[in-house]
Amino acid sequence: MPVLAGKDEVSGAAGRMDPTGISFRALRSDDLDLMHRWLNAPHVKRWWYDEGTSRPEIREKYLPLIEGRDSAKPFAILYEDGPIGYVQYCPISAEDDETYASLVDVRNSAGVDLFIGEAEYLYRGLGRPVLRRFLSERVFSDPKIEACVVGPEPKNVAAIRAHEKAGFRFFKTIQAPTEPETEHLMKLTRAEFEGESVG
Ligand SMILES: CC(C)(COP(=O)(O)OP(=O)(O)OC[C@H]1O[C@@H](n2cnc3c(N)ncnc32)[C@H](O)[C@@H]1OP(=O)(O)O)[C@@H](O)C(=O)NCCC(=O)NCCS
């Protein structure tokens, strides 16, 4: 069993989950209460804190995504039709964020971010199939996207491991000027993704 879980985390001791229960749907405005609860859960808040955790901050951040006024596309992760977490992708472009795009420096790429909000679903093997299915159904389904990148903090061992299991490989360490921590940037190209079976 993992030895790295902090006191506010769970260990995944409840056993691995059947990945066939996973699906996605577009995030809705009536999910914002759920987002508020998830973003205030210690296991999420520890790694996902940019936008703040008050209701107004969450609404200000996510409503533009929900209403299609932002280039990031937001989804609820469902398990057997019930929401358990959040995943988004965003084409990386100099128009949106010139500094970040030049730090990443991968043409036709998209960034993916996710969290499992419901603690009882954590560390039970869902990370890989959630990522693989999301990339297949929502990201690489766009023929313009040639690569996907993710940037967990170097200390987020579970996230790095889950992304490795989904096929991502370390690319480089970057430091965005507005972020307090470096990013352990990982990359998965379309060719690499299509060369592996979808789990
Ligand atoms: C990151 C996240 C999506 C991964 O999904 P998951 O379903 O929980 O992870 P998995 O069970 O698929 O894999 C976790 C791996 O990390 C390992 N691990 C490392 N630290 C761990 C910890 N503290 N507790 C449990 N597992 C841990 C596990 O052993 C497992 O590897 P293994 O299968 O080789 O044993 C999920 O943990 C999460 O939402 N975390 C909180 C928010 C977050 O960190 N988001 C990512 C920001 S980049």
XYZ file of N, CA, C and O in Angstrom, residues 23-154:
528
model
N -17.492 7.434 -17.813
C -17.888 8.209 -19.000
C -17.727 9.692 -18.670
O -17.329 10.052 -17.548
N -18.045 10.532 -19.640
C -17.882 11.986 -19.472
C -19.133 12.697 -19.971
O -19.806 12.216 -20.868
N -19.404 13.837 -19.382
C -20.391 14.743 -19.977
C -19.917 16.168 -19.746
O -19.116 16.439 -18.833
N -20.411 17.087 -20.571
C -20.029 18.490 -20.417
C -20.408 18.963 -19.012
O -21.483 18.610 -18.496
N -19.535 19.768 -18.408
C -19.857 20.353 -17.099
C -21.004 21.343 -17.281
O -21.102 22.022 -18.306
N -21.889 21.409 -16.272
C -23.060 22.304 -16.349
C -23.008 23.302 -15.194
O -22.336 23.057 -14.176
N -23.804 24.362 -15.332
C -23.802 25.362 -14.255
C -24.358 24.761 -12.957
O -23.958 25.184 -11.867
N -25.231 23.758 -13.055
C -25.724 23.174 -11.807
C -24.715 22.191 -11.175
O -25.005 21.587 -10.150
N -23.535 22.058 -11.778
C -22.448 21.295 -11.146
C -21.567 22.180 -10.253
O -20.635 21.678 -9.612
N -21.818 23.499 -10.232
C -20.885 24.383 -9.528
C -20.857 24.129 -8.020
O -19.814 24.285 -7.383
N -21.976 23.693 -7.442
C -21.967 23.332 -6.011
C -21.055 22.128 -5.761
O -20.323 22.068 -4.767
N -21.149 21.183 -6.682
C -20.304 19.986 -6.603
C -18.831 20.392 -6.753
O -17.962 19.931 -5.999
N -18.546 21.267 -7.706
C -17.178 21.744 -7.903
C -16.678 22.427 -6.623
O -15.524 22.248 -6.230
N -17.570 23.182 -5.984
C -17.196 23.855 -4.738
C -16.811 22.824 -3.676
O -15.793 22.952 -2.988
N -17.610 21.774 -3.550
C -17.298 20.739 -2.554
C -15.988 20.039 -2.909
O -15.113 19.862 -2.052
N -15.829 19.660 -4.176
C -14.608 18.948 -4.584
C -13.356 19.811 -4.401
O -12.343 19.339 -3.897
N -13.446 21.082 -4.831
C -12.252 21.945 -4.776
C -11.872 22.301 -3.342
O -10.755 22.772 -3.095
N -12.778 22.060 -2.415
C -12.470 22.270 -0.996
C -12.085 20.979 -0.285
O -11.777 21.010 0.911
N -12.121 19.864 -0.980
C -11.694 18.595 -0.369
C -10.162 18.616 -0.241
O -9.470 18.998 -1.190
N -9.622 18.235 0.907
C -8.166 18.360 1.114
C -7.317 17.686 0.034
O -6.287 18.227 -0.367
N -7.768 16.520 -0.469
C -6.930 15.806 -1.445
C -6.882 16.530 -2.794
O -5.957 16.293 -3.575
N -7.874 17.387 -3.085
C -7.854 18.180 -4.324
C -7.155 19.518 -4.074
O -6.267 19.921 -4.822
N -7.553 20.168 -2.987
C -7.054 21.511 -2.664
C -5.521 21.560 -2.571
O -4.896 22.571 -2.888
N -4.972 20.447 -2.143
C -3.519 20.376 -1.990
C -2.775 20.624 -3.319
O -1.676 21.142 -3.355
N -3.431 20.215 -4.457
C -2.752 20.301 -5.752
C -3.430 21.255 -6.724
O -2.884 21.557 -7.777
N -4.651 21.681 -6.418
C -5.462 22.419 -7.408
C -5.987 23.647 -6.681
O -7.047 23.604 -6.070
N -5.221 24.763 -6.759
C -5.549 25.902 -5.894
C -5.519 27.234 -6.626
O -5.782 28.266 -6.033
N -5.211 27.231 -7.926
C -5.009 28.504 -8.630
C -6.182 29.461 -8.526
O -6.010 30.656 -8.332
N -7.396 28.905 -8.689
C -8.553 29.799 -8.821
C -9.198 30.167 -7.493
O -10.150 30.921 -7.465
N -8.714 29.629 -6.385
C -9.358 29.889 -5.103
C -10.503 28.919 -4.886
O -10.884 28.165 -5.792
N -11.071 28.928 -3.684
C -12.048 27.891 -3.348
C -13.365 28.460 -2.822
O -14.194 27.709 -2.323
N -13.566 29.770 -2.930
C -14.868 30.311 -2.516
C -15.872 30.122 -3.669
O -15.475 29.960 -4.834
N -17.162 30.150 -3.340
C -18.178 30.003 -4.400
C -18.020 31.056 -5.497
O -18.037 30.712 -6.678
N -17.855 32.367 -5.148
C -17.708 33.360 -6.231
C -16.474 33.111 -7.104
O -16.532 33.275 -8.323
N -15.364 32.698 -6.478
C -14.149 32.439 -7.274
C -14.366 31.266 -8.228
O -13.941 31.294 -9.386
N -15.040 30.239 -7.751
C -15.264 29.056 -8.577
C -16.219 29.383 -9.727
O -16.002 28.996 -10.875
N -17.251 30.160 -9.413
C -18.192 30.577 -10.455
C -17.481 31.442 -11.510
O -17.644 31.243 -12.713
N -16.653 32.360 -11.023
C -15.944 33.258 -11.945
C -14.991 32.483 -12.856
O -14.820 32.797 -14.025
N -14.397 31.435 -12.313
C -13.447 30.642 -13.100
C -14.169 29.714 -14.092
O -13.779 29.609 -15.256
N -15.209 29.003 -13.611
C -15.752 27.902 -14.423
C -16.956 28.274 -15.288
O -17.203 27.603 -16.293
N -17.700 29.328 -14.920
C -18.866 29.660 -15.743
C -18.470 30.011 -17.188
O -19.117 29.543 -18.129
N -17.404 30.793 -17.417
C -17.003 31.057 -18.800
C -16.664 29.769 -19.579
O -16.938 29.678 -20.778
N -16.099 28.776 -18.883
C -15.791 27.511 -19.562
C -17.096 26.800 -19.928
O -17.279 26.318 -21.045
N -18.024 26.761 -18.954
C -19.305 26.074 -19.162
C -20.072 26.732 -20.306
O -20.690 26.052 -21.129
N -19.995 28.043 -20.381
C -20.758 28.779 -21.400
C -19.992 28.930 -22.717
O -20.453 29.630 -23.615
N -18.837 28.269 -22.832
C -18.102 28.273 -24.093
C -17.394 29.583 -24.384
O -17.041 29.855 -25.530
N -17.163 30.395 -23.339
C -16.474 31.681 -23.537
C -14.981 31.579 -23.237
O -14.311 32.579 -23.054
N -14.459 30.375 -23.145
C -13.055 30.146 -22.805
C -12.565 29.008 -23.699
O -13.357 28.146 -24.091
N -11.280 28.985 -23.997
C -10.790 27.906 -24.876
C -10.693 26.571 -24.131
O -10.627 25.513 -24.754
N -10.703 26.579 -22.791
C -10.676 25.316 -22.040
C -12.064 24.672 -22.065
O -13.074 25.360 -21.899
N -12.102 23.361 -22.287
C -13.376 22.624 -22.375
C -13.558 21.764 -21.121
O -12.730 20.879 -20.853
N -14.620 22.020 -20.346
C -14.783 21.361 -19.042
C -15.762 20.169 -19.076
O -16.840 20.249 -19.677
N -15.413 19.099 -18.378
C -16.244 17.891 -18.337
C -16.334 17.337 -16.915
O -15.372 17.454 -16.142
N -17.470 16.740 -16.627
C -17.582 15.932 -15.415
C -17.139 14.513 -15.762
O -17.498 13.991 -16.826
N -16.353 13.912 -14.860
C -16.050 12.477 -14.979
C -17.184 11.753 -14.277
O -17.488 12.040 -13.107
N -17.827 10.818 -14.978
C -18.918 10.044 -14.374
C -18.448 8.624 -14.102
O -17.629 8.078 -14.851
N -18.970 8.047 -13.026
C -18.790 6.615 -12.810
C -20.177 6.017 -12.628
O -20.910 6.425 -11.719
N -20.520 5.108 -13.507
C -21.888 4.556 -13.556
C -22.899 5.704 -13.478
O -23.832 5.688 -12.676
N -22.658 6.692 -14.307
C -23.543 7.854 -14.518
C -23.555 8.870 -13.371
O -24.250 9.877 -13.465
N -22.812 8.623 -12.295
C -22.750 9.605 -11.205
C -21.436 10.389 -11.292
O -20.382 9.813 -11.563
N -21.470 11.723 -11.070
C -20.239 12.509 -11.166
C -19.261 12.206 -10.032
O -19.651 12.189 -8.860
N -17.991 11.955 -10.393
C -16.965 11.669 -9.379
C -15.771 12.619 -9.488
O -14.891 12.607 -8.635
N -15.718 13.419 -10.561
C -14.551 14.289 -10.711
C -14.667 15.184 -11.924
O -15.724 15.273 -12.564
N -13.559 15.844 -12.203
C -13.541 16.896 -13.217
C -12.336 16.704 -14.132
O -11.238 16.353 -13.673
N -12.534 16.950 -15.426
C -11.413 16.900 -16.372
C -11.629 17.965 -17.437
O -12.772 18.239 -17.813
N -10.543 18.585 -17.870
C -10.651 19.613 -18.908
C -9.487 19.469 -19.874
O -8.446 18.894 -19.542
N -9.692 19.978 -21.071
C -8.548 20.117 -21.965
C -8.592 21.498 -22.584
O -9.653 22.127 -22.658
N -7.427 21.955 -22.983
C -7.319 23.305 -23.521
C -6.207 23.336 -24.562
O -5.058 23.018 -24.229
N -6.540 23.662 -25.809
C -5.455 23.820 -26.787
C -4.461 24.867 -26.272
O -4.883 25.905 -25.743
N -3.160 24.569 -26.393
C -2.151 25.516 -25.906
C -1.790 26.451 -27.059
O -1.290 25.986 -28.091
N -2.102 27.730 -26.886
C -1.851 28.655 -27.989
C -1.261 29.955 -27.461
O -1.574 30.402 -26.348
N -0.428 30.564 -28.308
C 0.197 31.837 -27.943
C -0.854 32.929 -27.790
O -0.664 33.864 -27.019
N -1.977 32.793 -28.512
C -3.040 33.799 -28.382
C -3.603 33.818 -26.965
O -3.911 34.876 -26.413
N -3.781 32.622 -26.368
C -4.338 32.534 -25.010
C -3.302 32.902 -23.957
O -3.610 33.584 -22.985
N -2.096 32.356 -24.096
C -1.070 32.553 -23.065
C 0.299 32.386 -23.725
O 0.833 31.272 -23.817
N 0.833 33.500 -24.160
C 2.075 33.466 -24.935
C 3.238 32.882 -24.124
O 4.020 32.076 -24.616
N 3.308 33.260 -22.836
C 4.422 32.801 -22.005
C 4.371 31.287 -21.826
O 5.372 30.584 -22.020
N 3.169 30.777 -21.476
C 3.050 29.337 -21.242
C 3.300 28.567 -22.540
O 4.005 27.556 -22.548
N 2.737 29.078 -23.646
C 2.917 28.390 -24.932
C 4.403 28.325 -25.294
O 4.879 27.299 -25.799
N 5.156 29.379 -25.013
C 6.572 29.331 -25.376
C 7.366 28.445 -24.409
O 8.343 27.810 -24.795
N 6.917 28.350 -23.160
C 7.585 27.433 -22.224
C 7.363 25.973 -22.637
O 8.284 25.163 -22.624
N 6.122 25.651 -23.006
C 5.804 24.268 -23.408
C 6.464 23.978 -24.750
O 7.112 22.949 -24.951
N 6.255 24.866 -25.715
C 6.911 24.787 -27.026
C 6.664 23.445 -27.736
O 7.603 22.782 -28.176
N 5.408 23.032 -27.793
C 5.022 21.839 -28.558
C 3.897 22.273 -29.492
O 2.853 22.735 -29.015
N 4.106 22.121 -30.795
C 3.090 22.573 -31.756
C 1.823 21.735 -31.668
O 1.879 20.539 -31.423
N 0.696 22.379 -31.900
C -0.614 21.706 -31.957
C -0.867 20.815 -30.741
O -1.270 19.656 -30.878
N -0.596 21.362 -29.576
C -0.760 20.563 -28.357
C -1.949 21.053 -27.536
O -2.442 22.173 -27.725
N -2.387 20.187 -26.643
C -3.454 20.540 -25.700
C -2.997 20.144 -24.312
O -2.318 19.120 -24.129
N -3.366 20.945 -23.325
C -3.100 20.595 -21.929
C -4.330 19.916 -21.342
O -5.460 20.259 -21.690
N -4.098 18.921 -20.503
C -5.195 18.223 -19.819
C -4.980 18.351 -18.316
O -3.845 18.274 -17.836
N -6.063 18.593 -17.589
C -6.024 18.665 -16.119
C -7.204 17.886 -15.584
O -8.297 17.963 -16.150
N -6.993 17.183 -14.499
C -8.120 16.434 -13.928
C -7.968 16.270 -12.431
O -6.870 16.407 -11.880
N -9.093 15.991 -11.787
C -9.052 15.493 -10.415
C -10.231 14.575 -10.186
O -11.282 14.725 -10.817
N -10.036 13.626 -9.315
C -11.141 12.803 -8.816
C -11.589 13.482 -7.531
O -10.808 13.592 -6.580
N -12.806 13.987 -7.516
C -13.286 14.749 -6.365
C -13.798 13.869 -5.235
O -13.643 14.201 -4.058
N -14.427 12.757 -5.597
C -15.007 11.855 -4.588
C -13.899 10.966 -4.035
O -13.371 10.100 -4.748
N -13.561 11.169 -2.764
C -12.371 10.520 -2.191
C -12.435 8.996 -2.257
O -11.399 8.334 -2.385
N -13.633 8.414 -2.191
C -13.689 6.938 -2.193
C -13.310 6.330 -3.548
O -13.151 5.119 -3.653
N -13.158 7.178 -4.597
C -12.757 6.685 -5.919
C -11.265 6.883 -6.190
O -10.766 6.515 -7.249
N -10.551 7.489 -5.230
C -9.122 7.777 -5.410
C -8.265 6.534 -5.305
O -8.554 5.643 -4.504
N -7.155 6.529 -6.041
C -6.096 5.523 -5.904
C -6.638 4.098 -6.060
O -6.191 3.185 -5.377
N -7.612 3.948 -6.944
C -8.184 2.620 -7.168
C -8.064 2.239 -8.642
O -8.869 1.482 -9.178
N -7.069 2.846 -9.301
C -6.767 2.450 -10.681
C -7.598 3.142 -11.742
O -7.522 2.764 -12.922
N -8.356 4.176 -11.384
C -9.187 4.843 -12.398
C -8.399 5.880 -13.212
O -8.831 6.268 -14.298
N -7.250 6.347 -12.697
C -6.512 7.426 -13.366
C -6.184 7.085 -14.810
O -6.487 7.857 -15.732
N -5.576 5.920 -15.031
C -5.187 5.548 -16.398
C -6.396 5.454 -17.329
O -6.407 6.111 -18.380
N -7.425 4.658 -16.994
C -8.539 4.566 -17.939
C -9.295 5.869 -18.141
O -9.783 6.135 -19.236
N -9.393 6.701 -17.094
C -10.043 8.012 -17.278
C -9.259 8.813 -18.319
O -9.815 9.354 -19.275
N -7.930 8.860 -18.144
C -7.106 9.644 -19.070
C -7.162 9.066 -20.476
O -7.366 9.802 -21.450
N -6.997 7.765 -20.613
C -6.976 7.152 -21.956
C -8.305 7.376 -22.672
O -8.338 7.697 -23.851
N -9.379 7.182 -21.948
C -10.696 7.348 -22.574
C -10.943 8.819 -22.938
O -11.470 9.123 -23.992
N -10.558 9.715 -22.053
C -10.769 11.148 -22.325
C -9.941 11.574 -23.547
O -10.429 12.303 -24.413
N -8.693 11.126 -23.604
C -7.855 11.483 -24.754
C -8.463 10.939 -26.043
O -8.507 11.629 -27.065
N -8.955 9.712 -25.987
C -9.524 9.096 -27.184
C -10.819 9.785 -27.618
O -10.997 10.107 -28.788
N -11.700 10.053 -26.654
C -13.041 10.546 -27.006
C -13.096 12.048 -27.200
O -13.946 12.547 -27.944
N -12.246 12.809 -26.488
C -12.422 14.268 -26.482
C -11.212 15.054 -26.952
O -11.369 16.222 -27.293
N -10.018 14.496 -26.902
C -8.830 15.291 -27.221
C -8.273 14.892 -28.597
O -8.332 15.680 -29.543
N -7.811 13.656 -28.732
C -7.259 13.244 -30.024
C -8.359 13.020 -31.063
O -8.070 12.790 -32.238
N -9.608 13.104 -30.662
C -10.711 13.086 -31.632
C -10.685 14.362 -32.482
O -11.275 14.414 -33.554
N -9.994 15.396 -32.000
C -9.793 16.614 -32.790
C -8.520 16.419 -33.624
O -7.421 16.339 -33.072
N -8.663 16.312 -34.961
C -7.477 15.988 -35.787
C -6.375 17.033 -35.726
O -5.230 16.746 -36.086
N -6.683 18.232 -35.234
C -5.642 19.274 -35.161
C -4.685 19.048 -33.987
O -3.593 19.579 -33.963
N -5.112 18.255 -32.993
C -4.269 18.042 -31.803
C -3.260 16.917 -32.086
O -3.642 15.783 -32.372
N -1.989 17.266 -31.973
C -0.925 16.295 -32.267
C -0.238 15.770 -31.014
O 0.455 14.764 -31.050
N -0.412 16.461 -29.901
C 0.254 16.032 -28.658
C -0.525 16.569 -27.472
O -1.212 17.587 -27.566
N -0.403 15.861 -26.381
C -1.066 16.270 -25.161
C -0.002 16.428 -24.072
O 0.925 15.619 -24.005
N -0.124 17.468 -23.270
C 0.836 17.670 -22.182
C 0.098 17.849 -20.856
O -1.044 18.319 -20.829
N 0.769 17.449 -19.783
C 0.237 17.650 -18.435
C 1.385 18.146 -17.572
O 2.544 17.801 -17.814
N 1.058 18.940 -16.561
C 2.132 19.528 -15.753
C 1.907 19.398 -14.268
O 1.737 20.400 -13.578
N 1.920 18.168 -13.729
C 1.784 18.030 -12.272
C 2.975 18.651 -11.548
O 4.057 18.802 -12.118
N 2.739 19.006 -10.290
C 3.872 19.441 -9.475
C 4.799 18.244 -9.257
O 4.324 17.103 -9.135
N 6.103 18.480 -9.165
C 7.045 17.364 -8.997
C 6.735 16.489 -7.781
O 7.016 15.295 -7.776
